[in-house]
Tab-separated table of C-alpha atoms and ligand atoms in Angstrom:
chain	number	residue	atom	x	y	z
X	96	MET	CA	2.359	40.381	16.346
X	97	ALA	CA	0.324	39.098	13.984
X	98	SER	CA	-0.266	42.321	11.792
X	99	SER	CA	3.546	42.312	10.786
X	100	SER	CA	3.481	38.417	9.615
X	101	PRO	CA	3.945	37.780	6.071
X	102	LEU	CA	1.480	34.832	6.326
X	103	ALA	CA	-1.821	35.217	4.241
X	104	ILE	CA	-3.795	33.681	7.118
X	105	LEU	CA	-2.764	36.665	9.041
X	106	GLY	CA	-3.282	39.463	6.395
X	107	GLY	CA	-0.152	38.967	4.264
X	108	GLU	CA	0.133	38.339	0.564
X	109	LYS	CA	-0.702	34.814	-0.961
X	110	ALA	CA	2.107	32.718	-2.020
X	111	VAL	CA	0.042	31.349	-4.975
X	112	THR	CA	-0.977	33.986	-7.701
X	113	ASP	CA	-1.165	31.776	-10.339
X	114	ASP	CA	-4.184	29.808	-11.633
X	115	ASP	CA	-3.452	26.109	-11.068
X	116	GLY	CA	-4.783	25.360	-14.748
X	117	ASP	CA	-4.531	21.648	-15.528
X	118	ILE	CA	-1.809	20.849	-13.306
X	119	PHE	CA	-4.097	18.645	-11.036
X	120	GLN	CA	-6.387	17.324	-13.807
X	121	TRP	CA	-6.691	13.684	-13.678
X	122	PRO	CA	-7.058	11.513	-15.510
X	123	ILE	CA	-5.731	13.319	-18.792
X	124	VAL	CA	-8.414	12.193	-21.476
X	125	ASP	CA	-8.068	12.820	-25.378
X	126	LYS	CA	-9.434	11.756	-28.625
X	127	THR	CA	-7.410	8.549	-28.460
X	128	ASP	CA	-9.426	7.214	-25.322
X	129	GLU	CA	-12.573	8.666	-26.926
X	130	GLN	CA	-12.059	6.550	-29.891
X	131	ALA	CA	-11.174	3.437	-28.271
X	132	ILE	CA	-14.273	3.613	-26.185
X	133	LEU	CA	-16.540	4.475	-28.888
X	134	GLU	CA	-15.273	1.314	-30.948
X	135	VAL	CA	-16.285	-0.720	-28.225
X	136	LEU	CA	-19.677	0.893	-28.064
X	137	HIS	CA	-20.379	0.408	-31.885
X	138	GLU	CA	-19.270	-3.106	-31.827
X	139	GLY	CA	-21.473	-3.903	-29.044
X	140	SER	CA	-18.945	-5.911	-27.264
X	141	MET	CA	-18.892	-4.388	-23.674
X	142	SER	CA	-19.023	-7.625	-22.010
X	143	GLY	CA	-16.427	-9.482	-24.130
X	144	THR	CA	-13.072	-10.152	-22.809
X	145	ASP	CA	-10.841	-9.550	-26.201
X	146	ILE	CA	-9.519	-6.048	-25.277
X	147	SER	CA	-9.051	-7.199	-21.580
X	148	ARG	CA	-6.689	-9.981	-22.696
X	149	GLN	CA	-4.934	-7.579	-24.887
X	150	PHE	CA	-4.427	-5.162	-22.104
X	151	GLU	CA	-3.382	-8.029	-19.854
X	152	ALA	CA	-0.883	-9.173	-22.267
X	153	GLU	CA	0.893	-5.380	-22.639
X	154	TYR	CA	0.812	-4.912	-18.694
X	155	ALA	CA	2.299	-8.650	-18.102
X	156	GLN	CA	4.852	-7.815	-20.447
X	157	TRP	CA	5.721	-4.315	-19.138
X	158	HIS	CA	6.471	-5.997	-15.765
X	159	GLY	CA	7.870	-9.091	-17.394
X	160	MET	CA	5.299	-11.079	-15.572
X	161	GLU	CA	3.784	-14.423	-16.701
X	162	TYR	CA	-0.017	-13.896	-15.896
X	163	ALA	CA	-2.113	-10.962	-15.472
X	164	LEU	CA	-6.214	-11.185	-14.982
X	165	CYS	CA	-8.163	-7.987	-15.232
X	166	HIS	CA	-10.969	-7.392	-12.732
X	167	ASN	CA	-14.064	-5.311	-12.400
X	168	ASN	CA	-11.991	-3.145	-9.942
X	169	GLY	CA	-8.923	-3.487	-7.515
X	170	THR	CA	-10.934	-4.680	-4.343
X	171	ALA	CA	-11.919	-7.648	-6.440
X	172	ALA	CA	-8.418	-8.415	-7.568
X	173	LEU	CA	-7.388	-8.320	-4.189
X	174	HIS	CA	-10.226	-10.580	-3.106
X	175	ALA	CA	-8.989	-13.066	-5.887
X	176	ALA	CA	-5.442	-12.695	-4.734
X	177	MET	CA	-6.283	-13.571	-1.393
X	178	PHE	CA	-8.282	-16.583	-2.469
X	179	GLY	CA	-5.226	-17.605	-4.967
X	180	CYS	CA	-3.369	-17.730	-1.801
X	181	GLU	CA	-5.678	-19.882	-0.228
X	182	VAL	CA	-6.798	-17.570	2.678
X	183	GLY	CA	-9.601	-19.418	4.053
X	184	VAL	CA	-11.415	-20.196	7.216
X	185	GLY	CA	-9.522	-19.499	10.454
X	186	ASP	CA	-6.666	-18.010	8.588
X	187	GLU	CA	-4.995	-14.656	9.360
X	188	ILE	CA	-3.526	-11.985	6.838
X	189	ILE	CA	-1.417	-9.522	8.251
X	190	ALA	CA	-1.813	-6.001	6.641
X	191	PRO	CA	-1.508	-2.259	7.699
X	192	ALA	CA	-4.146	-0.302	9.033
X	193	ASN	CA	-3.646	3.055	7.329
X	194	SER	CA	-4.552	2.610	4.062
X	195	TYR	CA	-7.561	1.596	1.954
X	196	TRP	CA	-9.958	-1.148	3.330
X	197	ALA	CA	-9.668	-3.380	0.373
X	198	ALA	CA	-6.177	-4.364	1.273
X	199	PHE	CA	-7.788	-6.474	4.204
X	200	LEU	CA	-11.539	-6.398	4.287
X	201	PRO	CA	-12.227	-9.191	1.695
X	202	ALA	CA	-10.616	-11.547	3.900
X	203	PHE	CA	-13.759	-11.803	6.033
X	204	SER	CA	-15.882	-13.396	3.157
X	205	LEU	CA	-13.313	-16.048	2.705
X	206	GLY	CA	-13.702	-16.896	6.341
X	207	GLY	CA	-10.451	-15.407	7.269
X	208	THR	CA	-9.440	-12.503	9.328
X	209	VAL	CA	-7.040	-9.589	9.600
X	210	VAL	CA	-4.368	-8.819	12.268
X	211	PHE	CA	-3.062	-5.340	11.495
X	212	ALA	CA	0.657	-4.617	11.967
X	213	ASP	CA	2.479	-1.146	12.497
X	214	VAL	CA	4.229	0.966	9.918
X	215	ASP	CA	7.602	2.718	9.808
X	216	PRO	CA	7.064	6.191	10.712
X	217	ASP	CA	9.249	7.568	7.581
X	218	THR	CA	8.095	5.248	4.918
X	219	LEU	CA	4.562	4.690	6.111
X	220	THR	CA	4.669	1.041	4.828
X	221	ILE	CA	4.233	-2.029	6.833
X	222	ASP	CA	7.071	-2.611	9.414
X	223	PRO	CA	8.534	-5.906	8.721
X	224	GLY	CA	9.876	-6.262	12.496
X	225	ASP	CA	6.228	-5.854	13.700
X	226	VAL	CA	4.871	-8.197	11.185
X	227	GLU	CA	6.974	-10.921	12.519
X	228	GLU	CA	6.029	-10.468	15.964
X	229	ARG	CA	2.440	-10.901	14.887
X	230	VAL	CA	2.707	-14.196	12.920
X	231	THR	CA	1.386	-17.319	14.237
X	232	ASP	CA	0.346	-20.604	12.890
X	233	ASP	CA	-2.725	-19.301	11.675
X	234	THR	CA	-1.166	-16.651	9.241
X	235	LYS	CA	-1.320	-17.110	5.739
X	236	ALA	CA	-0.233	-13.917	3.971
X	237	ILE	CA	0.915	-10.380	4.356
X	238	VAL	CA	-0.601	-7.606	2.282
X	239	ALA	CA	2.321	-5.312	1.167
X	240	VAL	CA	0.544	-1.837	0.456
X	241	HIS	CA	2.930	0.589	-1.453
X	242	HIS	CA	1.425	3.375	0.610
X	243	GLY	CA	1.187	6.612	-1.326
X	244	GLY	CA	3.665	4.967	-3.838
X	245	TYR	CA	6.302	4.275	-1.319
X	246	PRO	CA	7.559	0.714	-2.073
X	247	CYS	CA	7.590	-1.515	1.010
X	248	ASP	CA	10.585	-3.192	2.560
X	249	MET	CA	10.065	-6.179	0.161
X	250	ASP	CA	13.556	-7.859	0.910
X	251	ALA	CA	12.398	-8.062	4.517
X	252	LEU	CA	8.804	-9.181	3.602
X	253	MET	CA	9.913	-11.770	1.393
X	254	SER	CA	12.475	-13.364	3.880
X	255	LEU	CA	9.659	-13.587	6.439
X	256	ALA	CA	7.532	-15.197	3.907
X	257	GLU	CA	10.216	-17.700	3.101
X	258	ALA	CA	11.139	-18.315	6.783
X	259	TYR	CA	7.249	-18.785	8.047
X	260	ASP	CA	5.846	-20.174	4.646
X	261	LEU	CA	3.641	-17.257	3.884
X	262	LYS	CA	2.487	-15.394	0.766
X	263	VAL	CA	3.081	-11.991	0.064
X	264	ILE	CA	0.326	-9.981	-1.726
X	265	GLU	CA	1.371	-6.688	-3.086
X	266	ASP	CA	-1.188	-4.161	-3.332
X	267	VAL	CA	0.270	-1.708	-5.988
X	268	SER	CA	-2.931	0.669	-5.909
X	269	HIS	CA	-0.978	3.613	-5.323
X	270	ALA	CA	2.385	3.042	-7.209
X	271	HIS	CA	1.734	1.521	-10.729
X	272	GLY	CA	5.269	1.650	-12.494
X	273	GLY	CA	7.095	2.245	-9.313
X	274	LEU	CA	10.662	0.610	-8.451
X	275	TYR	CA	11.904	-1.038	-5.187
X	276	LYS	CA	15.882	-1.255	-5.508
X	277	GLY	CA	15.350	-1.287	-9.488
X	278	ARG	CA	12.811	-4.070	-9.848
X	279	MET	CA	9.287	-3.026	-10.400
X	280	VAL	CA	6.879	-3.096	-7.518
X	281	GLY	CA	4.182	-5.840	-8.075
X	282	THR	CA	6.787	-8.402	-9.514
X	283	ILE	CA	8.281	-9.162	-6.130
X	284	GLY	CA	5.540	-10.830	-4.193
X	285	HIS	CA	3.871	-14.039	-4.800
X	286	VAL	CA	0.817	-11.966	-6.374
X	287	SER	CA	0.070	-8.456	-6.841
X	288	ALA	CA	-3.224	-6.688	-7.444
X	289	MET	CA	-4.184	-2.950	-8.307
X	290	SER	CA	-6.792	-0.643	-8.865
X	291	LEU	CA	-7.361	1.235	-12.015
X	292	MET	CA	-9.943	3.514	-10.654
X	293	SER	CA	-10.162	6.936	-12.332
X	294	GLY	CA	-8.484	8.565	-9.512
X	295	LYS	CA	-5.283	6.122	-9.538
X	296	SER	CA	-2.394	6.917	-11.527
X	297	LEU	CA	-3.076	4.295	-14.149
X	298	ALA	CA	-6.753	5.266	-14.743
X	299	ALA	CA	-9.189	3.057	-16.486
X	300	GLY	CA	-12.410	4.461	-15.090
X	301	GLU	CA	-13.239	1.518	-12.914
X	302	GLY	CA	-10.915	-1.588	-13.095
X	303	GLY	CA	-8.401	-3.697	-11.429
X	304	ILE	CA	-5.563	-6.174	-12.347
X	305	LEU	CA	-4.062	-9.310	-10.665
X	306	MET	CA	-0.386	-10.424	-11.654
X	307	THR	CA	1.483	-13.433	-10.814
X	308	ASN	CA	3.961	-15.897	-11.986
X	309	ASP	CA	2.380	-18.461	-9.740
X	310	GLN	CA	0.216	-20.768	-12.253
X	311	ARG	CA	-1.783	-22.283	-9.253
X	312	ILE	CA	-2.464	-18.860	-8.006
X	313	TYR	CA	-3.631	-17.521	-11.453
X	314	GLN	CA	-5.923	-20.244	-12.077
X	315	ARG	CA	-7.409	-20.188	-8.726
X	316	ALA	CA	-8.167	-16.567	-9.342
X	317	VAL	CA	-9.445	-17.386	-12.451
X	318	ALA	CA	-11.826	-20.181	-11.040
X	319	PHE	CA	-12.937	-17.596	-8.149
X	320	GLY	CA	-14.672	-15.052	-10.486
X	321	HIS	CA	-14.368	-15.426	-14.156
X	322	TYR	CA	-16.416	-18.477	-14.840
X	323	LEU	CA	-16.382	-17.944	-18.848
X	324	ARG	CA	-12.463	-18.243	-18.661
X	325	THR	CA	-12.292	-21.337	-16.538
X	326	HIS	CA	-12.826	-23.242	-20.058
X	327	SER	CA	-9.837	-21.691	-21.603
X	328	ASP	CA	-7.364	-20.966	-18.905
X	329	ILE	CA	-7.700	-23.874	-16.278
X	330	THR	CA	-5.550	-26.799	-16.532
X	331	LEU	CA	-4.753	-27.870	-13.111
X	332	PRO	CA	-6.388	-31.385	-12.444
X	333	GLU	CA	-7.634	-29.931	-9.008
X	334	LEU	CA	-9.676	-27.061	-10.720
X	335	GLN	CA	-10.766	-29.324	-13.938
X	336	SER	CA	-14.068	-30.883	-12.050
X	337	TYR	CA	-15.483	-27.412	-11.468
X	338	ILE	CA	-14.729	-25.473	-14.979
X	339	GLY	CA	-17.976	-23.628	-15.747
X	340	LEU	CA	-18.843	-21.985	-12.367
X	341	PRO	CA	-17.045	-19.442	-10.393
X	342	LEU	CA	-15.900	-20.997	-6.811
X	343	GLY	CA	-16.647	-17.752	-5.192
X	344	GLY	CA	-20.106	-17.181	-6.782
X	345	TYR	CA	-18.513	-13.950	-8.064
X	346	LYS	CA	-18.279	-12.465	-11.478
X	347	TYR	CA	-15.463	-10.090	-11.544
X	348	ARG	CA	-14.497	-9.423	-15.206
X	349	MET	CA	-13.859	-6.035	-16.336
X	350	ASN	CA	-16.152	-4.021	-18.534
X	351	GLN	CA	-14.785	-3.453	-22.106
X	352	PHE	CA	-15.182	0.195	-22.037
X	353	SER	CA	-12.665	0.125	-19.144
X	354	SER	CA	-10.191	-2.166	-20.844
X	355	ALA	CA	-10.094	-0.076	-24.033
X	356	MET	CA	-9.354	2.870	-21.668
X	357	ALA	CA	-6.908	0.836	-19.870
X	358	ARG	CA	-5.027	0.305	-23.026
X	359	THR	CA	-5.108	3.835	-24.285
X	360	GLN	CA	-4.015	5.244	-20.992
X	361	PHE	CA	-1.363	2.625	-20.510
X	362	ALA	CA	0.039	3.713	-23.577
X	363	ARG	CA	0.754	6.948	-22.541
X	364	TYR	CA	1.631	6.010	-18.938
X	365	PRO	CA	5.336	5.673	-18.763
X	366	GLN	CA	5.601	8.997	-20.234
X	367	ARG	CA	2.947	10.717	-17.859
X	368	LEU	CA	4.293	8.867	-14.802
X	369	ALA	CA	7.735	10.627	-15.787
X	370	GLU	CA	6.306	13.994	-15.542
X	371	ILE	CA	4.572	12.851	-12.384
X	372	GLN	CA	7.674	12.006	-11.056
X	373	LYS	CA	9.589	15.037	-12.069
X	374	ALA	CA	6.963	17.447	-10.860
X	375	MET	CA	6.701	15.919	-7.402
X	376	ASN	CA	10.433	15.461	-7.111
X	377	TYR	CA	10.837	19.076	-7.782
X	378	PHE	CA	8.235	20.239	-5.136
X	379	TRP	CA	10.155	18.219	-2.429
X	380	ASP	CA	13.589	19.313	-3.854
X	381	LEU	CA	12.409	22.809	-3.262
X	382	LEU	CA	11.736	22.093	0.554
X	383	GLU	CA	14.480	20.050	1.427
X	384	ASP	CA	15.675	22.367	4.398
X	385	ILE	CA	12.470	23.523	6.068
X	386	PRO	CA	11.465	22.638	9.410
X	387	GLY	CA	8.244	20.767	10.247
X	388	VAL	CA	7.740	18.979	7.097
X	389	ASN	CA	9.724	16.150	5.271
X	390	ALA	CA	9.415	14.503	1.892
X	391	HIS	CA	7.987	11.019	1.894
X	392	ARG	CA	10.005	9.391	-0.921
X	393	PRO	CA	12.864	6.850	-1.011
X	394	PRO	CA	16.563	8.286	-1.134
X	395	GLU	CA	17.803	9.123	-4.370
X	396	ASP	CA	20.373	6.457	-4.708
X	397	SER	CA	18.138	3.634	-3.652
X	398	GLY	CA	17.001	2.489	-6.857
X	399	SER	CA	13.424	2.772	-5.456
X	400	THR	CA	10.918	5.336	-6.730
X	401	MET	CA	7.333	6.387	-5.805
X	402	GLY	CA	5.318	4.929	-8.758
X	403	GLY	CA	2.392	7.091	-9.507
X	404	TRP	CA	2.459	8.964	-6.348
X	405	TYR	CA	-1.188	8.268	-5.464
X	406	SER	CA	-2.498	10.646	-2.805
X	407	PRO	CA	0.689	11.871	-1.808
X	408	THR	CA	1.705	12.610	1.574
X	409	GLY	CA	4.173	14.908	3.522
X	410	LEU	CA	5.705	13.872	6.958
X	411	TYR	CA	4.696	16.436	9.592
X	412	ARG	CA	7.051	16.812	12.439
X	413	PRO	CA	5.194	19.270	14.990
X	414	GLU	CA	8.047	19.441	17.309
X	415	GLU	CA	10.324	21.300	14.814
X	416	VAL	CA	7.636	24.048	14.527
X	417	GLY	CA	6.727	24.964	18.073
X	418	GLY	CA	4.234	21.773	18.349
X	419	LEU	CA	2.090	23.594	15.746
X	420	PRO	CA	-0.922	21.163	14.821
X	421	ASN	CA	-0.653	19.977	11.515
X	422	SER	CA	-4.721	20.968	11.148
X	423	LYS	CA	-3.259	24.861	11.618
X	424	PHE	CA	-0.361	24.259	9.398
X	425	ALA	CA	-2.633	23.059	6.691
X	426	GLU	CA	-5.145	25.928	7.165
X	427	ALA	CA	-2.243	28.395	6.897
X	428	VAL	CA	-1.037	26.664	3.637
X	429	GLN	CA	-4.639	26.849	2.439
X	430	ALA	CA	-4.773	30.435	2.891
X	431	GLU	CA	-1.678	30.914	0.923
X	432	GLY	CA	-3.690	29.387	-2.006
X	433	ALA	CA	-1.840	26.130	-2.219
X	434	VAL	CA	-3.126	22.484	-1.563
X	435	CYS	CA	-2.643	21.328	1.832
X	436	GLY	CA	-4.786	18.899	4.460
X	437	GLU	CA	-4.413	16.541	7.255
X	438	GLY	CA	-2.731	13.270	5.628
X	439	VAL	CA	-3.740	9.894	6.798
X	440	THR	CA	-7.077	9.743	8.448
X	441	PHE	CA	-7.715	6.084	8.623
X	442	LEU	CA	-7.185	3.727	11.556
X	443	TRP	CA	-8.977	0.787	10.626
X	444	HIS	CA	-8.266	-1.177	13.679
X	445	LEU	CA	-10.305	1.005	15.784
X	446	HIS	CA	-13.330	0.851	13.546
X	447	PRO	CA	-16.391	-0.933	14.946
X	448	VAL	CA	-16.782	-3.077	11.587
X	449	LEU	CA	-13.484	-4.510	12.713
X	450	ASN	CA	-14.402	-4.858	16.248
X	451	GLU	CA	-17.973	-5.209	16.931
X	452	LEU	CA	-20.062	-6.254	13.992
X	453	ASP	CA	-21.362	-9.578	13.030
X	454	ILE	CA	-21.822	-9.165	9.473
X	455	TYR	CA	-22.761	-12.944	8.468
X	456	GLY	CA	-24.790	-13.986	11.680
X	457	HIS	CA	-21.842	-16.167	13.157
X	458	GLY	CA	-23.229	-14.779	16.742
X	459	ARG	CA	-19.930	-12.980	17.288
X	460	PRO	CA	-17.876	-10.269	15.455
X	461	THR	CA	-16.939	-11.333	12.052
X	462	ARG	CA	-13.204	-10.284	12.796
X	463	ILE	CA	-13.246	-13.401	15.332
X	464	ALA	CA	-15.872	-15.422	13.810
X	465	HIS	CA	-13.426	-18.332	13.115
X	466	SER	CA	-10.360	-17.622	15.009
X	467	SER	CA	-8.892	-19.540	17.828
X	468	ARG	CA	-7.999	-16.427	19.481
X	469	ASP	CA	-9.324	-12.712	20.042
X	470	VAL	CA	-7.165	-11.061	17.383
X	471	ARG	CA	-8.918	-7.617	17.998
X	472	GLN	CA	-6.810	-4.599	18.685
X	473	GLY	CA	-7.726	-1.623	20.769
X	474	GLU	CA	-6.073	1.953	21.101
X	475	GLY	CA	-2.399	1.499	21.626
X	476	SER	CA	-1.815	-1.628	19.603
X	477	LEU	CA	-0.306	0.191	16.761
X	478	PRO	CA	1.578	3.109	18.161
X	479	VAL	CA	3.194	4.399	15.208
X	480	THR	CA	0.042	4.326	12.978
X	481	GLU	CA	-1.765	6.184	15.638
X	482	THR	CA	0.290	8.998	15.604
X	483	LEU	CA	-0.208	9.462	11.478
X	484	PRO	CA	-3.491	11.496	11.889
X	485	GLU	CA	-0.962	14.120	13.749
X	486	ARG	CA	2.145	13.546	11.834
X	487	THR	CA	1.058	13.539	8.217
X	488	LEU	CA	0.046	16.011	5.600
X	489	ARG	CA	-1.751	15.933	2.327
X	490	ILE	CA	0.309	17.533	-0.034
X	491	PRO	CA	-0.542	18.736	-3.812
X	492	SER	CA	-0.842	15.812	-6.489
X	493	PHE	CA	0.866	17.327	-9.417
X	494	LYS	CA	0.108	15.676	-12.725
X	495	ARG	CA	2.253	18.234	-14.853
X	496	TYR	CA	5.526	19.581	-14.538
X	497	ARG	CA	4.796	23.248	-14.368
X	498	PRO	CA	7.731	24.748	-12.541
X	499	LYS	CA	6.258	28.377	-11.679
X	500	ILE	CA	3.010	26.780	-10.078
X	501	ILE	CA	5.047	24.116	-8.175
X	502	GLU	CA	7.298	26.879	-7.143
X	503	GLN	CA	4.369	28.940	-5.710
X	504	HIS	CA	2.982	25.937	-3.969
X	505	ALA	CA	6.283	25.161	-2.609
X	506	GLU	CA	6.794	28.703	-1.259
X	507	ALA	CA	3.381	28.636	0.410
X	508	TYR	CA	4.791	25.594	2.585
X	509	ARG	CA	7.946	27.091	3.169
X	510	LYS	CA	6.430	30.423	4.252
X	511	VAL	CA	4.379	28.624	6.852
X	512	ALA	CA	6.976	26.540	8.047
X	513	LEU	CA	9.477	29.405	8.520
X	514	HIS	CA	6.949	31.588	10.453
X	515	ALA	CA	5.217	28.945	12.505
X	516	GLU	CA	5.791	30.866	15.451
X	517	ASP	CA	3.327	33.626	14.296
X	518	LEU	CA	0.419	31.151	14.402
X	519	LEU	CA	1.142	29.760	17.683
X	520	GLY	CA	0.209	32.757	19.743
X	521	ALA	CA	-2.558	33.516	17.583
X	522	GLU	CA	-5.275	31.165	19.212
F	655	LIG	C1	-8.106	2.167	-4.593
F	655	LIG	C2	-7.577	1.244	-3.732
F	655	LIG	C3	-7.901	-0.178	-3.897
F	655	LIG	C4	-9.060	-0.514	-4.554
F	655	LIG	O1	-9.361	-0.361	-5.631
F	655	LIG	P1	-10.644	-0.332	-6.417
F	655	LIG	O2	-10.644	0.022	-7.835
F	655	LIG	O3	-10.972	1.127	-5.845
F	655	LIG	O4	-11.678	-1.444	-5.964
F	655	LIG	C5	-7.083	-1.292	-2.902
F	655	LIG	N1	-6.086	-0.802	-2.239
F	655	LIG	C6	-5.513	0.455	-2.363
F	655	LIG	C7	-4.419	0.723	-1.166
F	655	LIG	C8	-6.498	1.441	-2.899
F	655	LIG	O5	-5.904	2.488	-2.552
């Protein structure tokens, strides 16, 4: 009975006995960051672009990319990427419904709309087979979100792009520095965009960056939201006449405090990323054989990695633990003193903003304001995505490799998984 259970939630000893210390602290900020920001402050150059350009050059070089363009946040970078790919009135983008809204919502203000595709149950990234089912003559782009850091199936997505003449926009906001079959994510699609928000693994406060090897996409992104750079960066005849004004009516340049921090954070990033990867992989290695919870990471010999492991997730398989709901599992792990929660919580395709709201006064929902057909999707339209609230867990986001504390957190998961039956009768 309950009284004999070792689980802390039923009166047993806690698995986590040590203090977390700084293992979850992010971003890691030191004197180098402080000094860089103070320099900007004392020079009075917060609105310049010099530091952004230095960061762009460094970041592009790290990826082996031709063009990089700093933005005031990742949302703006995605908006500009969509404009760069000519998403316009009546066009459709295909995106996943389980990630962040900035991966699709900016399409609305371009006159475009979104069609959501389902995801793979193990990678949690967009399922190329389902994408293909949803391609129409109006499809312009696919947004590939490397969810939780897991690289999308880029080979398949790029083949679809080739076959149907589409653009692929990589959203790398969870995966800075990650690899897909040995190649850096953010270098494979036609354009990539990523957030540098303070919670992201490369953290500049608020910021975003767009990268591409396509001159036209780059210059369109400059023309869209960087009016001061139109003079220096635009050479294409089709954009020449409009130099001096941002075509989007947006002003998307990055604050130089953020650019300065982006540079100092980036200088230490490869080494910090390696530590995050070591810590997160260690956690999963310790849990390889338990029932109910599977690692969300690519196979070791795939040449793919999880990048920054932003918002790390576990794959929850209730059928392996007697049907115990993930909310109960998470509660029991928390009682052990470890970090755990329900995982994916977004099902954007069911949100009223996507289905009902007339944002701009078209006289009908914005989602279908310019479409030739009703692209709205009800319950049941994304069968895998819709199971994710029950089939994922939020796991600890370790930023440092501290084996003892990681082992204690893993032990909390192991205990609950192995004694799940103690919780089944307890309701
Ligand atoms: C954070 C995030 C963004 C947006 O970035 P901001 O810098 O917050 O605007 C876009 N896509 C994904 C997947 C994100 O997680």
